[in-house]
């Protein structure tokens, strides 16, 4: 197995920061050809690029279209590296699996999508159910994907109460002990999150990432199968 | 001459409309099952939820839209003229929060906040119309939309800019209006309210929006399309591209609406905004947002339609120089553009927060804008010669009859919110926030409620209590006699 030169690692990192999918997948392919461990390319090459992007965004120095391009570059690199990992019988290390959506009756999607993009940028596997999502849909997707976290967005005072419905649906499905719930959206407050028995609230996308990370830490370590 | 501001050349407007007509045919417009049959019967192909509207049909329906209409006050007088270059202002709508005037912190709004706001707006001539400005967090969320209208109808006689949050609640709002007007026919003949209806960008008339358009058209109550392209996120990044999308959304909305009832009144309106590429927020105070609003209205005017826009809102979280700069600039631009209804005054924090104190400050910006569009007039036979003939080089203009006769026409006198050095000794110490707070209290003290006819009042209360009860509401917060109904045993 070859080791990756610092120069290549930097180039990988830079391809993500620059949002250059062709360069990223090219670097990934060349690394594989050189016999590099896919995990090393991911963890030491590409992921640090995404972290840099996230940090720059949090400081107001990164623009959203650029960040979208970075996410695209990350996907391009992973499209090459994921199958290699699979060949080894390994799985991509994920920070956690999140099922995300906007609650029933509500079609506001921008904030939710932004949260999803940043979570994905920080290593979470995100399944975005879109808008107008029923509590049952949240629960069944959470079961299907064995989700660690369910994220529910609501922008209307009238649809906010459906966030409570999602918590209840998870209880009903017997998933509540293993699935954390985080909520957000303009009318949502920390107090509301507590009232409905959610595990956390975040006021914006970067805080949502921090919240998701801390929720992962709170999760009980799964029993070995 | 009335001063007028124009941002788009004729050629560009025609290009915008040309592309907008193309867009509604290809890729077409997403519509809801509620209108499939209506559209198909008119010969529009609807497949997989997407309607492809041919330009000739859209143009023929466009021709049926009334070029002007009025909103009426409670007494039945014409109070708002939608049409031509007439300009009116109303406060922003449906805020979640209110800026608390004690702590200057936002908090969830309650009924008593809306009542205060309505009473202040009632006393300010700058606002031709009320709006259902905040959602009252002390009533169950599912009745939040109509409850606002109840309180406005109860405490105001001005026309109302309102809107439903769902398809079914529209009928409760319409019923409240019908009760106050004395029946559905009376409401149709002299509508007191206009309803905002929002398509979802891009090019999507959702179930609830489609249904609102159709039901409003059939009820003969004016609809106001509030198309909201967000440049770069839910619409093309260029301002011209977003204006084109706005036009396509309005055109397709008009098609649905006019097919439901030809000749029903509808407004070419919107709340377009840019999408801030650093934060993902939608800044209402950005100059590009104001440019979008003005340009969208210009396209509507080119078609000869009544217009609406969202301006006079600022994005900061507290009332400060930023917020008032943003609000003042856009008030002036909207007025100069001749937009019939300009909503948004009083709003902060990206449309999430309302402030009564900001409303009274905005009212001063609006008054300035209103003065501006009166323009400069040549009064009398000479401009200066006659005055000089009387006073010569001595320059005693203050003593002239002409001065006394005309100064009120020439100058607008702002309220004490604006520091003109009038009370040098006792008010210089007050800053603008304190002056605004004082003004609010003065306006509230001068407010007097005009009751409805007793039988209508009773009917409205009975209806509201019945509807409220379904959602578990007891008593009617914001309506004094029934506020504490539970304790006084008024509720059976
Ligand atoms: C854009 C917008 C729309 C667009 C949405 C476009 C789209 N594709 O998403 C359109 C035009 C479709 C729309 C429609 C309507 N809207 Co609207 N809309 C807005 C507006 C101006 C901005 C929302 C936004 O995108 N903000 C930018 C994003 C980045 O911020 P955000 O959503 O808050 O998300 C951030 C955080 O909240 C958090 N977050 C969000 N979700 C989540 C989830 C999790 C899990 C976590 C942890 C964090 C998190 O992180 C995000 C990123 O930083 C708000 C005003 C506001 N200030 O919120 C009104 C607003 C929410 N809308 C409002 C209304 C009334 C409506 C309509 C009912 C209007 C009508 N009468 O037709 C319809 C609703 C239709 C429906 N059934 O959903 C009201 C709500 C009032 C109320 N009391 O509930 C508001 C407050 C504006 C107002 N004053 O009128 N709207």
Coordinates of C-alpha atoms in Angstrom, one line a residue, chain A residues 8-101:
Chain A
X8 CA -1.3 15.1 -3.0
X9 CA -3.2 15.5 0.2
X10 CA -3.1 19.2 -0.2
X11 CA -4.3 18.9 -3.8
X12 CA -7.2 16.8 -2.6
X13 CA -8.1 19.3 0.1
X14 CA -7.8 22.1 -2.4
X15 CA -10.0 20.4 -5.0
X16 CA -12.8 20.4 -2.4
X17 CA -12.2 24.0 -1.4
X18 CA -12.1 25.1 -5.0
X19 CA -15.3 23.1 -5.8
X20 CA -13.6 21.2 -8.6
X21 CA -15.3 17.9 -9.1
X22 CA -13.2 16.8 -12.1
X23 CA -10.0 17.4 -10.2
X24 CA -11.3 15.7 -7.1
X25 CA -12.4 12.5 -8.9
X26 CA -9.2 12.5 -10.9
X27 CA -7.1 12.7 -7.7
X28 CA -9.2 9.9 -6.2
X29 CA -8.7 7.7 -9.2
X30 CA -5.0 8.3 -9.2
X31 CA -4.7 7.5 -5.5
X32 CA -6.5 4.2 -6.0
X33 CA -4.3 3.4 -9.0
X34 CA -1.2 4.1 -6.8
X35 CA -2.6 1.6 -4.2
X36 CA -3.5 4.2 -1.6
X37 CA -6.0 3.2 1.2
X38 CA -9.3 4.8 0.2
X39 CA -9.9 5.6 3.9
X40 CA -6.7 7.6 4.0
X41 CA -7.6 9.6 0.9
X42 CA -11.0 10.3 2.5
X43 CA -9.9 11.2 6.0
X44 CA -6.7 13.0 5.3
X45 CA -7.3 14.4 1.8
X46 CA -10.9 15.2 1.0
X47 CA -12.6 15.6 4.4
X48 CA -10.3 18.3 5.7
X49 CA -11.3 20.2 2.6
X50 CA -14.9 20.1 3.5
X51 CA -14.1 21.1 7.1
X52 CA -12.2 24.1 5.8
X53 CA -15.2 25.0 3.7
X54 CA -17.6 24.7 6.7
X55 CA -15.4 26.9 8.8
X56 CA -15.1 29.5 6.2
X57 CA -18.9 29.5 5.8
X58 CA -19.3 29.9 9.5
X59 CA -17.1 33.0 9.4
X60 CA -19.1 34.5 6.5
X61 CA -16.1 34.1 4.1
X62 CA -17.6 31.4 2.0
X63 CA -20.5 31.9 -0.5
X64 CA -23.2 29.4 -0.9
X65 CA -22.8 28.7 -4.6
X66 CA -19.1 28.0 -3.9
X67 CA -20.1 25.7 -1.0
X68 CA -22.5 23.8 -3.3
X69 CA -19.6 23.3 -5.7
X70 CA -17.5 22.0 -2.8
X71 CA -20.2 19.5 -1.9
X72 CA -20.4 18.5 -5.5
X73 CA -16.6 17.9 -5.6
X74 CA -16.9 15.8 -2.4
X75 CA -19.6 13.7 -4.1
X76 CA -17.4 13.2 -7.1
X77 CA -14.5 12.0 -5.0
X78 CA -16.7 9.7 -3.0
X79 CA -18.2 8.2 -6.1
X80 CA -14.7 6.9 -6.9
X81 CA -13.7 5.9 -3.4
X82 CA -17.0 4.4 -2.1
X83 CA -16.9 1.4 -4.4
X84 CA -13.2 0.8 -3.4
X85 CA -14.2 0.8 0.3
X86 CA -17.0 -1.6 -0.5
X87 CA -14.6 -4.0 -2.2
X88 CA -12.7 -4.1 1.0
X89 CA -15.9 -4.9 2.8
X90 CA -15.6 -1.6 4.6
X91 CA -18.1 1.3 4.8
X92 CA -17.5 4.9 4.6
X93 CA -17.1 6.3 8.1
X94 CA -20.0 8.6 8.7
X95 CA -20.5 11.0 11.5
X96 CA -24.1 9.8 11.8
X97 CA -27.2 9.2 9.7
X98 CA -29.7 12.0 9.6
X99 CA -33.3 11.9 8.2
X100 CA -34.3 15.4 7.4
X101 CA -37.5 17.1 6.2

